[in-house]
Short mmCIF file of C-alpha atoms in Angstrom, two decimals:
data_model
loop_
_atom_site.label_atom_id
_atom_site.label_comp_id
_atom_site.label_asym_id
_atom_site.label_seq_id
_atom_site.Cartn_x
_atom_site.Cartn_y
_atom_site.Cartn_z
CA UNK A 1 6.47 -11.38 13.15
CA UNK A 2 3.82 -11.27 10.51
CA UNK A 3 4.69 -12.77 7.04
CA UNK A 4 3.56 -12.44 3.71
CA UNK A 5 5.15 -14.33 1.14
CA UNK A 6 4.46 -14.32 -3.10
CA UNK A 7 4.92 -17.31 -4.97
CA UNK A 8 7.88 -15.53 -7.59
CA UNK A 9 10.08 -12.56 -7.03
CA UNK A 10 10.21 -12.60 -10.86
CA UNK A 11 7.86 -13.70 -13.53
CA UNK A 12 8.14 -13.45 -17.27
CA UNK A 13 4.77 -14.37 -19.47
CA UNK A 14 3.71 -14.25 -23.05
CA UNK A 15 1.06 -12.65 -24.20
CA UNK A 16 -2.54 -14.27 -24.18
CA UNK A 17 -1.30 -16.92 -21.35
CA UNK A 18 -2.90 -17.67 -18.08
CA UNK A 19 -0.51 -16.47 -14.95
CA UNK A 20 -1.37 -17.10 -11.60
CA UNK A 21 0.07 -15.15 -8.68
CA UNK A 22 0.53 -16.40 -5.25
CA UNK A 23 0.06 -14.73 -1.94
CA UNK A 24 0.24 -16.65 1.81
CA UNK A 25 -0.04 -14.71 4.96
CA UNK A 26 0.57 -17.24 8.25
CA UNK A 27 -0.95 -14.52 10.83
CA UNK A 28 -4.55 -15.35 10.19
CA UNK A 29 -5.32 -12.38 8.89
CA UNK A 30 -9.10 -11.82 7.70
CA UNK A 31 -8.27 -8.84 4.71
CA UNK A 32 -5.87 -9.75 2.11
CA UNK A 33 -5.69 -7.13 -0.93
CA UNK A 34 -3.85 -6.81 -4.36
CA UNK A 35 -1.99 -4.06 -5.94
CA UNK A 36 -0.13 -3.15 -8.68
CA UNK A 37 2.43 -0.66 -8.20
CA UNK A 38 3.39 1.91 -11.78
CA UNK A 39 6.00 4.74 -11.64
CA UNK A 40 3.85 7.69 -10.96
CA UNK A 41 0.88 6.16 -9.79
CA UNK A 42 1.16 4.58 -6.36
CA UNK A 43 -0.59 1.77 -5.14
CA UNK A 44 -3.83 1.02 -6.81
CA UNK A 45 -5.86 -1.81 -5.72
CA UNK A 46 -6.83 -4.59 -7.88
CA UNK A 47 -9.08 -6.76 -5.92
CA UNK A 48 -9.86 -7.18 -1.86
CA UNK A 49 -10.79 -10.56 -0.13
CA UNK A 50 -12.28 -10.08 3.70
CA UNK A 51 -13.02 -13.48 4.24
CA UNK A 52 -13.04 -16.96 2.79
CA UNK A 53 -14.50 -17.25 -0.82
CA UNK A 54 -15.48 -13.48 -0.66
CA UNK A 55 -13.95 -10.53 -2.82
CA UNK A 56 -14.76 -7.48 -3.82
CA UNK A 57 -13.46 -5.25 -6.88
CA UNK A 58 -10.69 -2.62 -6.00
CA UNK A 59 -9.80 0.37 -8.66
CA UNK A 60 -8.55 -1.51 -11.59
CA UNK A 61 -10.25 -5.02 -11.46
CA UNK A 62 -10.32 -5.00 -15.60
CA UNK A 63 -8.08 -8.37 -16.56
CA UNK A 64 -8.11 -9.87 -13.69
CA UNK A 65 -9.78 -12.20 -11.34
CA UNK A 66 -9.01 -13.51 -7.60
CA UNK A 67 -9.20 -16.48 -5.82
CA UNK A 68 -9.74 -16.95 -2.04
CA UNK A 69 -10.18 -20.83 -1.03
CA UNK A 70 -8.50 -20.98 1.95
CA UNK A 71 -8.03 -17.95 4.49
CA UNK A 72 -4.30 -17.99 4.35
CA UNK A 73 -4.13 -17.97 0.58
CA UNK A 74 -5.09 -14.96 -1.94
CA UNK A 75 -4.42 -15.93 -5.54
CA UNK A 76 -4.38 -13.13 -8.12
CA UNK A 77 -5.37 -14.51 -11.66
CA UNK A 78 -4.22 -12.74 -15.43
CA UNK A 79 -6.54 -14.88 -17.62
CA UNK A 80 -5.15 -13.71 -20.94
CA UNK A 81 -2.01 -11.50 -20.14
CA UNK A 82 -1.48 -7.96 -21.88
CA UNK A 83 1.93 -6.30 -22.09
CA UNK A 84 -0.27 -3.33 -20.57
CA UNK A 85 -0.01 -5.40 -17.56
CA UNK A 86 3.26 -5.90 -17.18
CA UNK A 87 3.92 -4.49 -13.47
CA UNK A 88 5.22 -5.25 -9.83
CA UNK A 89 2.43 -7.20 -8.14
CA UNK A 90 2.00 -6.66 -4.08
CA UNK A 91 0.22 -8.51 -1.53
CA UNK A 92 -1.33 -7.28 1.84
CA UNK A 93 -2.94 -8.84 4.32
CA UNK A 94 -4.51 -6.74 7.63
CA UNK A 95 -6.52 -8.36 10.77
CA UNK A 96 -9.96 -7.39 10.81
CA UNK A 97 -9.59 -5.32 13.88
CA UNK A 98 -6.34 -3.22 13.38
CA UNK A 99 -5.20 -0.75 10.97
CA UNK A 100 -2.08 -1.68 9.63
CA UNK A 101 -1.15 -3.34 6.56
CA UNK A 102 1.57 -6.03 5.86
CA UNK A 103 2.90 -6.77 2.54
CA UNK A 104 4.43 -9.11 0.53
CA UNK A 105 7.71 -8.66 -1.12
CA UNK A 106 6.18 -8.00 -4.55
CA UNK A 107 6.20 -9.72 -7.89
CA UNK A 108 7.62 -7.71 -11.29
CA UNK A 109 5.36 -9.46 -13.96
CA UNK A 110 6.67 -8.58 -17.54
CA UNK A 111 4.61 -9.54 -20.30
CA UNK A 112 6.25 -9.91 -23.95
CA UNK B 1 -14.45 6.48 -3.38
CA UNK B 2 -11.62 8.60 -1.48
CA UNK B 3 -9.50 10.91 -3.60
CA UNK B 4 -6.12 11.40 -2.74
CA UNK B 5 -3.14 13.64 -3.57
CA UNK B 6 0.62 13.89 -2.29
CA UNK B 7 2.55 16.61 -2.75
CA UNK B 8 5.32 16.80 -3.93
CA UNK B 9 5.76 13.60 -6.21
CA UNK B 10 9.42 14.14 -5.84
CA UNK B 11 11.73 15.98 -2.82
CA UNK B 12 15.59 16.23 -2.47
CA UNK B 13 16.93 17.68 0.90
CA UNK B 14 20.49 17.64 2.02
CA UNK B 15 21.53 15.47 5.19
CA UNK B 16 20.49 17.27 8.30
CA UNK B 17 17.77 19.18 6.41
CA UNK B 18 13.82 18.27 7.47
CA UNK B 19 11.27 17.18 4.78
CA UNK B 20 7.66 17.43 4.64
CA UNK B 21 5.55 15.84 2.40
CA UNK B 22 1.59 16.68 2.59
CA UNK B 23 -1.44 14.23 1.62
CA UNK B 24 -4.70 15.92 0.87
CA UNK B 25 -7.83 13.75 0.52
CA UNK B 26 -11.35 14.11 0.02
CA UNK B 27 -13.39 11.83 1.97
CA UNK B 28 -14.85 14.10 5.80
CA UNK B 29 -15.52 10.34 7.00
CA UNK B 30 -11.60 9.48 6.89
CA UNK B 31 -10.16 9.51 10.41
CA UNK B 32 -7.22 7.12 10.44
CA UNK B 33 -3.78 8.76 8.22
CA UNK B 34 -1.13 6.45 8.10
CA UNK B 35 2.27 6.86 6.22
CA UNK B 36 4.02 4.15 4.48
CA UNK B 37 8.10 3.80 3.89
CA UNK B 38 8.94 1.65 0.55
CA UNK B 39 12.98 1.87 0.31
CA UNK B 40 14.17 0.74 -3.05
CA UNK B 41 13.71 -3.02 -4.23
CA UNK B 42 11.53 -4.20 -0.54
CA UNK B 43 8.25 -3.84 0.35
CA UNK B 44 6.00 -0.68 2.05
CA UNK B 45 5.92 -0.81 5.65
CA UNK B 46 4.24 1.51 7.93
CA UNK B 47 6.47 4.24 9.96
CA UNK B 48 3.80 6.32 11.55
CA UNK B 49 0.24 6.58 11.99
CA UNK B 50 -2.76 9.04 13.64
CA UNK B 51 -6.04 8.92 14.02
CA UNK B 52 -8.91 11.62 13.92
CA UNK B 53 -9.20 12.23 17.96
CA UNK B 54 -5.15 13.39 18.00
CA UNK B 55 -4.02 16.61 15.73
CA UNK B 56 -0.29 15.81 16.42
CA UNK B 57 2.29 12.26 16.56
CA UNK B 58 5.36 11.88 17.02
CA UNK B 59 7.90 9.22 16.85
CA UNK B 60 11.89 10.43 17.45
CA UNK B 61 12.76 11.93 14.13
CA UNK B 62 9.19 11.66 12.35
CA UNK B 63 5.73 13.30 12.66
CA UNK B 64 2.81 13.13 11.72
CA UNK B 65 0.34 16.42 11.72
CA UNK B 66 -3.73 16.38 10.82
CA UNK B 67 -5.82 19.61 10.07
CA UNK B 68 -8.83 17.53 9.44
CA UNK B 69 -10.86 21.14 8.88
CA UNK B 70 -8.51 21.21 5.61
CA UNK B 71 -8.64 17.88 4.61
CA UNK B 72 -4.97 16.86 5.58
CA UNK B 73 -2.04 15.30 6.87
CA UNK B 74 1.43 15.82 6.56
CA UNK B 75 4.29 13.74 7.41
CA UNK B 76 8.26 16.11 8.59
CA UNK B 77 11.24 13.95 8.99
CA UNK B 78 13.81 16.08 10.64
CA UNK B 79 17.43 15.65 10.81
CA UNK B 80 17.15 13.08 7.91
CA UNK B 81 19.37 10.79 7.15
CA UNK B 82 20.32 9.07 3.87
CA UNK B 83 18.56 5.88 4.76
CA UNK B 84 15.02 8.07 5.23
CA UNK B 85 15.77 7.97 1.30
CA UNK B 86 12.72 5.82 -0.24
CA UNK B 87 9.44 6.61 -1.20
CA UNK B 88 6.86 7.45 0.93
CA UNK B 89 3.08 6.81 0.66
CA UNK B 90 -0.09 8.43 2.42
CA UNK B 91 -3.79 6.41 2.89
CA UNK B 92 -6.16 7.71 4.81
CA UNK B 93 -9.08 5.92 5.43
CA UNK B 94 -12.90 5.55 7.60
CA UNK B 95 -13.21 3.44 10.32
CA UNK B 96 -12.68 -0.06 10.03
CA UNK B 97 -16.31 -1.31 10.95
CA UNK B 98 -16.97 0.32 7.59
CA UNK B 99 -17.61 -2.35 5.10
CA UNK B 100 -17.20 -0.30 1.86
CA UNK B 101 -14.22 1.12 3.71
CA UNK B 102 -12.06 -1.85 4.36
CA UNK B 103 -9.24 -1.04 1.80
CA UNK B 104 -7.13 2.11 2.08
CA UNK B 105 -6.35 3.93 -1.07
CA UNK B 106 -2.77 5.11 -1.53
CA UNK B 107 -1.73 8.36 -2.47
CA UNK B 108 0.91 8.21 -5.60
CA UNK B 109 3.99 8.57 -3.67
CA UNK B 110 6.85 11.32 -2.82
CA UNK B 111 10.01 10.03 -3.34
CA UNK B 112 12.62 11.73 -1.11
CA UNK B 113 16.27 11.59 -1.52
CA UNK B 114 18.28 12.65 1.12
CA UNK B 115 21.70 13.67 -0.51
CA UNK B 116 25.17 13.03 1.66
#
């Protein structure tokens, strides 16, 4: 069974301060992405990561920054929160060669 | 990038009743269309997928149908059931050897409530 797990089901920040999101996937999966999921609008992607130290911009990269070390781990970084970014934060990961996409259980972020 | 649309952004059907929900995108290269369940409070989780060679899937009580001359897909749950209540989510995407192509991008979601 493939698992993704998040660091925090629930995360409260402050405005301006650094918050750091979590994401480990223990299939070995190549692809790991990052979403942020609003009422009304879906899924939009944030950033992508298709292999180690590599990452590429999704839809709404504006705020935020990722962090891909190890292959396992996909860290999703706020460097100065916004209460416009207050939102439920999910994880995927996908093997290079197949189609679907696992995700994590999601993190709801508020910002005050 | 692909454009995508779901329609409608929000269906009620009484038990027994079928839904359909239909995903229109934008992008002739697509040929995989997958549809993703997210019940309320977990996480999505693909039900159903097709790809560009097959016009027609089906999996017991859900279906997926492609007109790719159109530009879309559309995913019927028949006989439903109050636990088919959740939102559902189209992406259609190219190939996966496609480097620019690696993410899919989600269509904004029908939530369907199947009422007892």
């Amino acid at each position: 069974d493939v698992k993704v797990t998040q660091s925090s089901r629930y995360l409260v920040k402050r405005t301006g301060e650094k918050v750091f999101l979590e994401c480990v996937q223990d299939m070995d999966h190549e692809n790991m992405f990052w979403y942020r999921q609003d009422p009304g609008l879906g899924l939009r992607l944030i950033y992508f990561s298709y292999d180690v130290k590599m990452k590429e911009k999704g839809d709404i990269p504006e705020g935020y920054s990722v962090s891909r070390e190890k292959k396992e781990r996909f860290s999703l970084i706020l460097e100065s929160a916004s209460t416009n970014q207050t939102s439920m934060y999910l994880c995927a990961s996908r093997p290079g060669a197949k189609a679907e996409q696992y995700f994590g259980p999601g993190t709801r972020l508020t910002v005050t | 990038g692909e454009n995508v649309e779901q329609h409608p952004s929000t269906l009620s059907v009484q038990e027994g009743d079928s839904a359909v929900i239909k995903c229109t995108y934008s992008d002739s290269a697509s040929n995989y269309f997958p549809w993703y369940k997210q019940e309320l409070g977990k996480r999505p989780q693909l039900i159903i997928d097709i790809r560009s060679n097959v016009g027609e899937k089906k999996d017991q009580r859900i279906a997926v149908t492609l007109n790719k001359t159109a530009k879309h897909f559309s995913l019927h749950i028949t006989e439903t059931q109050p636990e088919d209540s959740a939102v559902y989510f189209c992406a259609p995407k190219r190939g996966l050897s496609s480097g620019s192509a690696r993410q899919l991008t989600f269509g904004s979601g029908t939530q369907l409530t199947v009422l007892p």
